[in-house]
Short mmCIF file of C-alpha atoms in Angstrom, two decimals:
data_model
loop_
_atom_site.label_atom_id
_atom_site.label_comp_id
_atom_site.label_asym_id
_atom_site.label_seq_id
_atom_site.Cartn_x
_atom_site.Cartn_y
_atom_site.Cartn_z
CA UNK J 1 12.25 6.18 -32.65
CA UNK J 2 11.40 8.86 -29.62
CA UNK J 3 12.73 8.43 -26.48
CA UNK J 4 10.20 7.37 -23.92
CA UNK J 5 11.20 8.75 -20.22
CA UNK J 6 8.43 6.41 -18.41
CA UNK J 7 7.39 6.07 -14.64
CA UNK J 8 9.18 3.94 -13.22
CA UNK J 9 12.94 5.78 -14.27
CA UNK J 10 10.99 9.26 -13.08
CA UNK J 11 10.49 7.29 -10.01
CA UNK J 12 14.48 6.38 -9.00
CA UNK J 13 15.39 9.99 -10.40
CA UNK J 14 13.08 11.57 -8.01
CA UNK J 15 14.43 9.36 -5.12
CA UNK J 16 17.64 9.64 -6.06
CA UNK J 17 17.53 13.50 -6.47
CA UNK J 18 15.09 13.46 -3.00
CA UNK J 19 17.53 12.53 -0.84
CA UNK J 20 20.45 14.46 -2.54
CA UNK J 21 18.60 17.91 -2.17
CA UNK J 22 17.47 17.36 1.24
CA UNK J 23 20.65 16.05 2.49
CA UNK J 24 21.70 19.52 1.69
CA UNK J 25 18.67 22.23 1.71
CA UNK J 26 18.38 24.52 3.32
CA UNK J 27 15.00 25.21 5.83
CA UNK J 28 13.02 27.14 3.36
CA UNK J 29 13.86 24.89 0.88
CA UNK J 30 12.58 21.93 2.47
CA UNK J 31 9.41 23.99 3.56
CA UNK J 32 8.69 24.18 -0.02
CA UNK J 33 8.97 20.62 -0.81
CA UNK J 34 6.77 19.87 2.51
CA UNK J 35 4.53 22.29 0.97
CA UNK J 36 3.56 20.74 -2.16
CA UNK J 37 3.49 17.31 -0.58
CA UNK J 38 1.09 18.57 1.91
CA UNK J 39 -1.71 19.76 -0.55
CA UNK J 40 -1.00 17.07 -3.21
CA UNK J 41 -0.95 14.92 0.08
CA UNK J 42 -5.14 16.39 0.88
CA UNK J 43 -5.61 16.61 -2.81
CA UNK J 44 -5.14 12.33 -2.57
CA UNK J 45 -6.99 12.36 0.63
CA UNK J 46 -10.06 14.31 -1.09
CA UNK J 47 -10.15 12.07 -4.14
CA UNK J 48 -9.56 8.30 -2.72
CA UNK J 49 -12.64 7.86 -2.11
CA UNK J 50 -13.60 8.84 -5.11
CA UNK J 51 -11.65 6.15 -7.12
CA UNK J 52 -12.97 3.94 -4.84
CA UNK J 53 -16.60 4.60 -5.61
CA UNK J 54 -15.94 5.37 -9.50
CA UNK J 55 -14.22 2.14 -10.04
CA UNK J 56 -15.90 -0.50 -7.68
CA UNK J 57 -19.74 0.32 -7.96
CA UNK J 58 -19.72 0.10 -11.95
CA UNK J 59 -17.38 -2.95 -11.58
CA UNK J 60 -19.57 -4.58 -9.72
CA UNK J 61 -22.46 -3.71 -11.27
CA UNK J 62 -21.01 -4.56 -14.56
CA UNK J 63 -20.09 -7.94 -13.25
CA UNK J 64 -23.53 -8.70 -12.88
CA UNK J 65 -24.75 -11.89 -11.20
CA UNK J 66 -21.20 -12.62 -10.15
CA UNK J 67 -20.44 -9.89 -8.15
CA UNK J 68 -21.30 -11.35 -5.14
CA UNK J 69 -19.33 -14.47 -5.65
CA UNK J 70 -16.35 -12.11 -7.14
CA UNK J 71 -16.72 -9.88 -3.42
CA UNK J 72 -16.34 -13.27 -1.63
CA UNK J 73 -13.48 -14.40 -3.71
CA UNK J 74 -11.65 -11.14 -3.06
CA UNK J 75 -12.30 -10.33 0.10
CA UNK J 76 -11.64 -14.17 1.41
CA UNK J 77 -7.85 -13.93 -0.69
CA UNK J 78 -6.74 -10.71 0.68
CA UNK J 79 -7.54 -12.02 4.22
CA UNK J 80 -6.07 -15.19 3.98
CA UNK J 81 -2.93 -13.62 2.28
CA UNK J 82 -2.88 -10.75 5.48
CA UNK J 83 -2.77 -13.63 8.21
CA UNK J 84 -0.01 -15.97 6.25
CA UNK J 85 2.17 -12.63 6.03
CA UNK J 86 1.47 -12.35 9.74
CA UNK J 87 2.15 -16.11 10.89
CA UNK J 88 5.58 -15.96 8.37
CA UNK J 89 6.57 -13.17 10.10
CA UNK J 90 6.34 -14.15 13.33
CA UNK J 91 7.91 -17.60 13.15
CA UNK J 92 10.80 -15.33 10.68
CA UNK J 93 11.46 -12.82 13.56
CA UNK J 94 11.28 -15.28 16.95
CA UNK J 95 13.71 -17.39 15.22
CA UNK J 96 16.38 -14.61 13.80
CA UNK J 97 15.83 -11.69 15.83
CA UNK J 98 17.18 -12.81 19.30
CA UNK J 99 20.54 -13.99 17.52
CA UNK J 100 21.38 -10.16 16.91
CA UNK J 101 19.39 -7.95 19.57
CA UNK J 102 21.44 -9.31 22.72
CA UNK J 103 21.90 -6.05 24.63
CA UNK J 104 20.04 -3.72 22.51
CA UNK J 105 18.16 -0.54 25.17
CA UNK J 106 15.56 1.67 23.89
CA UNK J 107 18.11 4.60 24.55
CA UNK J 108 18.47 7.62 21.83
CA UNK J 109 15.30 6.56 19.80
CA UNK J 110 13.54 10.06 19.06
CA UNK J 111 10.25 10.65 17.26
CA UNK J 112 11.10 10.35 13.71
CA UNK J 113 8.47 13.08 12.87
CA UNK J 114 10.30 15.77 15.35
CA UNK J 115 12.76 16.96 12.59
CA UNK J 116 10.83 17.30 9.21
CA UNK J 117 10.50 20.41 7.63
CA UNK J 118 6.63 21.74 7.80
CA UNK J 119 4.16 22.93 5.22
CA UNK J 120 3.74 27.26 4.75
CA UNK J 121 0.55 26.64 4.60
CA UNK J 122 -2.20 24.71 5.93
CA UNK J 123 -4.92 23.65 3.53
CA UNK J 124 -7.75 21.56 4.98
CA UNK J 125 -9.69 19.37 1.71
CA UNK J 126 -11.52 16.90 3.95
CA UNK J 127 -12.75 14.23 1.46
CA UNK J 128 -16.97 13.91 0.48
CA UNK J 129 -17.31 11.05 2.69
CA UNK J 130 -14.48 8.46 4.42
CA UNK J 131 -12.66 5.59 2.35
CA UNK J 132 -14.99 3.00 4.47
CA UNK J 133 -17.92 4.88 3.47
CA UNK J 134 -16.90 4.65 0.06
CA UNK J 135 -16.42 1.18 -0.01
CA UNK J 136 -19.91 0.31 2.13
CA UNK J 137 -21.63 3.23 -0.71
CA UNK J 138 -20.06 1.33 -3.67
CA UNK J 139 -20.65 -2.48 -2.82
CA UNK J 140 -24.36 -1.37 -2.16
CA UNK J 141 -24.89 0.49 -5.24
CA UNK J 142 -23.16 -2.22 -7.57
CA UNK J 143 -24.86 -4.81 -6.08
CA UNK J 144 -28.25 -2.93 -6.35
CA UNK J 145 -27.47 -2.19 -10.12
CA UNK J 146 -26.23 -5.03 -10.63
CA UNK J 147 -29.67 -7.08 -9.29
CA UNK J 148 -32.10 -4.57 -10.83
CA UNK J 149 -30.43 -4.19 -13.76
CA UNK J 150 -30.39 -0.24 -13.70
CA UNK J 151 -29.12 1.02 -17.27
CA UNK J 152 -29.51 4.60 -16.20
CA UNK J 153 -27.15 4.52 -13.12
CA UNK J 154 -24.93 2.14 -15.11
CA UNK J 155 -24.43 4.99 -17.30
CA UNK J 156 -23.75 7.81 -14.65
CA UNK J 157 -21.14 5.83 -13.05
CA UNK J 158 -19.76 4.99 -16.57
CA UNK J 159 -19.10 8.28 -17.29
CA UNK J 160 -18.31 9.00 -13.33
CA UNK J 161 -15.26 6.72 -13.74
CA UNK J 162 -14.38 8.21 -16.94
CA UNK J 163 -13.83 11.64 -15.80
CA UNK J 164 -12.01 9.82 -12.42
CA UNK J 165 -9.81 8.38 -14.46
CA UNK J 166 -9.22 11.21 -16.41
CA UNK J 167 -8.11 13.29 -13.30
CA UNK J 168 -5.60 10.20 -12.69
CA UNK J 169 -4.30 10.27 -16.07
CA UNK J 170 -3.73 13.92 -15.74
CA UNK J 171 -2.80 15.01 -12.68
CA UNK J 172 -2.05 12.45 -10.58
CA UNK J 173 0.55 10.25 -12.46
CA UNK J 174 2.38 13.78 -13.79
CA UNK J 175 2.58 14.64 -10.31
CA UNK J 176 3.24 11.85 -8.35
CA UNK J 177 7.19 11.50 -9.03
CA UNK J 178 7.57 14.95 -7.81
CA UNK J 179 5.60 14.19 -4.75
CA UNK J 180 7.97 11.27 -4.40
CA UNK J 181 10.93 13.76 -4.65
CA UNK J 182 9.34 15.99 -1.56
CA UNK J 183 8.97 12.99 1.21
CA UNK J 184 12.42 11.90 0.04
CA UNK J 185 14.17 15.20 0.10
CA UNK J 186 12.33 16.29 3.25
CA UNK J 187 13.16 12.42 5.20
CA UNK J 188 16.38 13.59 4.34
CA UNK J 189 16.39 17.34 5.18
CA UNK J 190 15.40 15.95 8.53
CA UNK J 191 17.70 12.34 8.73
CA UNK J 192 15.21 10.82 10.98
CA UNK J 193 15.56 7.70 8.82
CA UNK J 194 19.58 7.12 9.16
CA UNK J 195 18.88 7.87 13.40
CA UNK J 196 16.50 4.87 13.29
CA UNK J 197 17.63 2.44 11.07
CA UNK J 198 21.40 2.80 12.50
CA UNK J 199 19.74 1.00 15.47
CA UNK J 200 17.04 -1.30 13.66
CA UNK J 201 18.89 -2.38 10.95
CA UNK J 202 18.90 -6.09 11.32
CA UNK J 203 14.62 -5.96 11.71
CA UNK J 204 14.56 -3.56 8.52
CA UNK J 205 17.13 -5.96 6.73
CA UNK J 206 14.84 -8.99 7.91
CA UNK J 207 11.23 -7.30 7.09
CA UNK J 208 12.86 -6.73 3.40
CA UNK J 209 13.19 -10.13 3.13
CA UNK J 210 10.16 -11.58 4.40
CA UNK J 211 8.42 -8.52 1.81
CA UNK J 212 10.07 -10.36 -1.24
CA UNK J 213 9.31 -14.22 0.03
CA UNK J 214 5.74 -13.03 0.50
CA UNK J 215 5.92 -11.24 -2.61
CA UNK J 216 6.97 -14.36 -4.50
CA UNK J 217 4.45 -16.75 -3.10
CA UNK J 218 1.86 -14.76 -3.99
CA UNK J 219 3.44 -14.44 -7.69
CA UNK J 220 4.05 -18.04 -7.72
CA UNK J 221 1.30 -19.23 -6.46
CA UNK J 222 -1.07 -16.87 -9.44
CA UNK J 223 1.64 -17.53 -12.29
CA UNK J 224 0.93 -21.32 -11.56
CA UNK J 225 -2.65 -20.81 -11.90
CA UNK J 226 -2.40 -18.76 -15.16
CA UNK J 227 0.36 -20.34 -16.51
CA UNK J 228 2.89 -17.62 -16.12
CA UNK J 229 6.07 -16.53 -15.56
CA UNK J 230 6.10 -15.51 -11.98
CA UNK J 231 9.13 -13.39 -12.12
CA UNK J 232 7.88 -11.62 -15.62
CA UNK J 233 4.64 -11.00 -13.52
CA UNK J 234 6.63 -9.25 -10.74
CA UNK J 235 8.57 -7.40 -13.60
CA UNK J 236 5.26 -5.83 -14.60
CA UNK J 237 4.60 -4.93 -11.46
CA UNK J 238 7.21 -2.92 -10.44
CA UNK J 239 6.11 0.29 -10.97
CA UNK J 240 3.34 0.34 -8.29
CA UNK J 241 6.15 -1.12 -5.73
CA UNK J 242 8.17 2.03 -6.67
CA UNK J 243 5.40 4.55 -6.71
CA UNK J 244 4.41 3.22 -3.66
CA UNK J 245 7.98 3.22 -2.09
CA UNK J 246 7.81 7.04 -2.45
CA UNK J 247 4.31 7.95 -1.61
CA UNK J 248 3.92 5.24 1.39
CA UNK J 249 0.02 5.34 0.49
CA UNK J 250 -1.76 2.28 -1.07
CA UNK J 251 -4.32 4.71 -2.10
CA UNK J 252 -2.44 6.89 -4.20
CA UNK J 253 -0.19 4.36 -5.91
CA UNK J 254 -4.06 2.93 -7.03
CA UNK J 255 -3.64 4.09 -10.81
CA UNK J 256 -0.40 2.93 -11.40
CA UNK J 257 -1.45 -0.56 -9.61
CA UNK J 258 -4.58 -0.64 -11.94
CA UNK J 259 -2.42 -0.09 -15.14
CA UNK J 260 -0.09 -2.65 -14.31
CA UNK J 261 -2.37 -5.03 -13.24
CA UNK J 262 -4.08 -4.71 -16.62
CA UNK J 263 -0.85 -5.70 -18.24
CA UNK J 264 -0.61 -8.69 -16.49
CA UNK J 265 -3.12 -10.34 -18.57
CA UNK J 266 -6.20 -9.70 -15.91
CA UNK J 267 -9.58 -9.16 -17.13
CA UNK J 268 -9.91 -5.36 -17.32
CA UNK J 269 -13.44 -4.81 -15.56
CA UNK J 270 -11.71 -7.75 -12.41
CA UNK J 271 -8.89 -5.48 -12.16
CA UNK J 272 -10.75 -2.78 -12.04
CA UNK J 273 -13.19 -4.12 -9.30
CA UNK J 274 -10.89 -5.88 -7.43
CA UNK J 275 -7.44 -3.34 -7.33
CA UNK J 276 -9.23 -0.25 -5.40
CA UNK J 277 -10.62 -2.97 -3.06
CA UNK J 278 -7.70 -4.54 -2.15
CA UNK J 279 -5.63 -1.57 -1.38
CA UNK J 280 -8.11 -1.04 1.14
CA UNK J 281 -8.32 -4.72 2.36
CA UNK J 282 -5.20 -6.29 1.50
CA UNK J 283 -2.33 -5.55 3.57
CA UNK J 284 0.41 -8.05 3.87
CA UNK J 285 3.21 -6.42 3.44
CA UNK J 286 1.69 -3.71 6.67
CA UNK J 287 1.34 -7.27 8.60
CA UNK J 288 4.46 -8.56 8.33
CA UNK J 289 6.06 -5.14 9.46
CA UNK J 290 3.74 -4.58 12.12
CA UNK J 291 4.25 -8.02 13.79
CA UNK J 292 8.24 -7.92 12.89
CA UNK J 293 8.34 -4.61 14.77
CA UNK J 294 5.99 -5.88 17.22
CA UNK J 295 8.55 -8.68 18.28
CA UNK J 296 11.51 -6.47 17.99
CA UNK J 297 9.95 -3.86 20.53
CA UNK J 298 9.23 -6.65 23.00
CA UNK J 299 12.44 -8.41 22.67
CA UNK J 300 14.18 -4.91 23.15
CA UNK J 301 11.88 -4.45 26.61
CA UNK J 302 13.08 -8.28 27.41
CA UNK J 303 9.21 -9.38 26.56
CA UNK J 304 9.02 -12.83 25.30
CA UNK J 305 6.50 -12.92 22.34
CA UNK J 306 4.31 -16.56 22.21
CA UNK J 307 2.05 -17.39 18.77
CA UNK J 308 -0.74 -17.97 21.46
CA UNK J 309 -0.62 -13.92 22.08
CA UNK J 310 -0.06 -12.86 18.36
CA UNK J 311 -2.16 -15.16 16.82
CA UNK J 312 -5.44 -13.36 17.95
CA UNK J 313 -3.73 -10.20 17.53
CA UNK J 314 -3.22 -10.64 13.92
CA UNK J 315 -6.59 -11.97 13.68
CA UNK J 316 -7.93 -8.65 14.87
CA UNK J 317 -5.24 -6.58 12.81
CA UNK J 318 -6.23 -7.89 9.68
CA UNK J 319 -9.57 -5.85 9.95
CA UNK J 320 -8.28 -3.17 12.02
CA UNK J 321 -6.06 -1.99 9.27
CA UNK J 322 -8.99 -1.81 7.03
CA UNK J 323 -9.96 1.28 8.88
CA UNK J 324 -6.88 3.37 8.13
CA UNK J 325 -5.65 2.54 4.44
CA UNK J 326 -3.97 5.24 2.29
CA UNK J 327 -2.14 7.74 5.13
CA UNK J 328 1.60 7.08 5.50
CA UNK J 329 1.76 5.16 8.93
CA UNK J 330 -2.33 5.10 9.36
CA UNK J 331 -1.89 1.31 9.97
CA UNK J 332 0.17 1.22 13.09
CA UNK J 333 -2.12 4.21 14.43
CA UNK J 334 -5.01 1.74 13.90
CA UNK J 335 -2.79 -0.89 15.49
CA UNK J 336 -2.23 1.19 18.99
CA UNK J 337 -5.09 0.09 20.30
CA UNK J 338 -4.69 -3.51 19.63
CA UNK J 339 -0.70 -3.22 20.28
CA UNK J 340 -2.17 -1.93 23.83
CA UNK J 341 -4.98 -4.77 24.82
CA UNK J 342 -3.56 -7.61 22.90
CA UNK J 343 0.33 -7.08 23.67
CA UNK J 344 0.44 -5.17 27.02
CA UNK J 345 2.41 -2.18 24.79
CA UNK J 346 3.06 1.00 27.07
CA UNK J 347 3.64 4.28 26.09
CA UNK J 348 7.02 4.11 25.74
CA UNK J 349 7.05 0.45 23.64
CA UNK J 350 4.49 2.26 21.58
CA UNK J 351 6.48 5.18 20.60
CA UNK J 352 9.42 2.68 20.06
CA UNK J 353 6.85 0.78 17.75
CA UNK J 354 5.52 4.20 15.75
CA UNK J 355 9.45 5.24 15.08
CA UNK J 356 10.34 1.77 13.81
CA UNK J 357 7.71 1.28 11.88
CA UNK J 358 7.60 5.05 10.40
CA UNK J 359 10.78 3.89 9.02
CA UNK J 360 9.91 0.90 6.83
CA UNK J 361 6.33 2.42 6.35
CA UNK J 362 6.82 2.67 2.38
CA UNK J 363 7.88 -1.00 1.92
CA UNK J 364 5.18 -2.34 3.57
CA UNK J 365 3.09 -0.63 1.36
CA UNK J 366 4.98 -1.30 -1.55
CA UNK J 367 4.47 -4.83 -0.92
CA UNK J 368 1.05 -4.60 -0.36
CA UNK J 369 0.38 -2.94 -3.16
CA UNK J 370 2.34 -5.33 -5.54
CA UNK J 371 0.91 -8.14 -4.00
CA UNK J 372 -2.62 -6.81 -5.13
CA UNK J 373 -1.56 -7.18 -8.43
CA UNK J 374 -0.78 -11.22 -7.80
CA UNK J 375 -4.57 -11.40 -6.00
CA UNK J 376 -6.25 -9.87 -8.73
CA UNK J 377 -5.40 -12.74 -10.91
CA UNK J 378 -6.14 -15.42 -8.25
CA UNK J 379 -9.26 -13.85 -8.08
CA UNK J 380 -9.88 -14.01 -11.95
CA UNK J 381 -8.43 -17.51 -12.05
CA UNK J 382 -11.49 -18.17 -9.51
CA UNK J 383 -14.12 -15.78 -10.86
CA UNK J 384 -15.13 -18.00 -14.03
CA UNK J 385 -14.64 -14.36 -16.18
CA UNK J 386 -13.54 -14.35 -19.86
CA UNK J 387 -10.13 -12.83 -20.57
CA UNK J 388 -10.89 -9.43 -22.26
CA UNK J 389 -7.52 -8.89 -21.95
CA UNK J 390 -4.48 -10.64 -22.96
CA UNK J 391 -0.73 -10.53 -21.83
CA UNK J 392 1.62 -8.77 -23.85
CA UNK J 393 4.77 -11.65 -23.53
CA UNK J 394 4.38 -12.85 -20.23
#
């Protein structure tokens, strides 16, 4: 029997060996590594919207008459699932965090971007059209084929997301562990990560915890509706929350999230519809960092955070983050403004908020990203689909 070296053990090697080179490489060295990740970095950025469009138009389309119901159903879930991370989180970090932050200053917190290595070269690949574009261009030509019946586009975007998901099979998956190995070796060529969590660690400790609570009640809540094994659902799961742990982009870890989901038993052409969509619209794992750090930041300036002031702000985050999906740290940059109006946030509390959250980016986004895997079979549970599909042993 050959020996299968799979994703998810490529995955830990390249962290493993990520922060073991850089710890110790030297400055060209970790230009290289910054290199690579910075054009596989715009390669991802040139082709998300791509996925986007190749998988959800045909998904929809092929969905027929129950697309619209199926973009209701999804789009409702990941919302509702964004605002319970958010109200967890905030009850979670009023009630823990001012037991361990007594006397806590804002002094010796640096830009955690300052010290990385930087690319040799500088390769703009600005993508065809935005990720929102993609989404608005693919829920109106799905729907459209989807009401007219169009065979002939039906077919172009069949073969469209073949040759997409060739270019995943091929490239991107190959690649992706060593693009894992770059941000880890060059996080550690630089050690802005030890400088901030040394002083944060109780908040990262406590935004791990809420990740895997949220992560379970989403599990929970779809293995009860499909009559599964909630923790063998997770299981499946965990390669996207690894892949995603490295390449702190929703976006990129989509191919891995789509294959896993698959195994979980979902209907194939759901998953497909629903996983590009909600790493673009689900992001609980981004709220329940965002409003952690939030409270930490204000406790640390002596603020005293109310649910009447956050409530409305995570209201407004939960679309505001729609607008910046798939860049490492694009949701608290889409937050600033919010974190500004909403909170009262000056300068200073907001580049307190961008180093803290810099720091946990990847776990938000590996529990977002896991978590999409738990909505997709809510939403199939809810859809009234046939399984096409079936679990292998869960």
């Amino acid at each position: 029997m050959k020996f299968k070296f799979g994703l998810l053990p490529r995955i830990f090697v390249a962290i493993a060996l990520g922060v073991v080179v850089g710890s110790f490489a030297p400055e060209w060295m970790a230009r290289v590594f910054a290199t690579f990740n910075s054009l596989f970095g715009n390669f991802l950025n040139f082709i998300v919207p791509l996925i986007i469009l190749g998988f959800i138009a045909p998904g929809i389309a092929q969905l027929g008459k129950g697309s619209g119901k199926l973009l209701g159903l999804a789009t409702a879930f990941a919302y509702i699932s964004t605002i319970i991370a958010g109200i967890i989180a905030f009850f979670a970090a009023t009630t823990i965090l001012p037991k361990f932050m007594n006397g806590k200053t804002l002094t010796g917190v640096a830009d955690p971007e300052s010290a990385l290595a930087t690319s040799f070269i500088t390769l703009e690949l600005p993508p065809v059209f935005g990720v929102m574009s993609a989404l608005i261009l693919a829920f109106l030509l799905g729907i459209g084929m989807a009401s007219t019946g169009s065979k002939t586009m039906l077919s172009f975007f069949d073969e469209f997301q073949a040759i997409i998901e060739k270019t995943i099979s091929n490239v991107i998956i190959p690649l992706l562990p060593f693009h894992i190995f770059g941000i880890f070796a060059n996080m550690a060529y630089g050690g802005a990560v030890a400088k901030i969590l040394s002083l944060f660690a109780i908040v990262f400790i406590m935004i791990i915890a809420l990740h895997w609570i949220m992560l379970m009640l989403q599990y929970t809540t779809a293995g009860s509706l499909n009559k599964k094994n909630p923790l063998m659902l997770l299981k499946t799961m965990l390669p996207a929350y690894f892949t995603a742990l490295g390449t702190q982009s929703s976006a990129a870890t989509i191919p891995v999230t789509l294959r896993q989901a698959r195994k979980t038993g979902t209907n194939e052409r759901v998953a497909d519809f629903t996983v590009p969509l909600f790493a673009t619209i689900h992001l609980s794992g981004s709220m329940i960092t965002l409003v952690s750090c939030a409270i930490g930041v204000l406790m640390l300036t002596g603020g005293m955070p109310t649910f009447g002031s956050f409530f409305p702000f995570m209201m407004m985050l939960g679309v505001t983050m729609i607008a910046a999906p798939g860049v490492p740290g694009g949701a608290v940059m889409a937050a600033i403004g919010l974190l500004q109006s909403m909170l009262g946030f000056d300068q200073t509390m907001v580049a307190l908020m961008i180093a803290l959250y810099m720091a946990q980016d990847s776990f938000g986004t590996a529990t977002n990203v896991t978590g999409d895997g738990a909505l997709a079979m809510i939403v199939d549970r809810f859809s009234g689909e046939n399984k096409v599909l079936k679990s292998d042993n869960i």
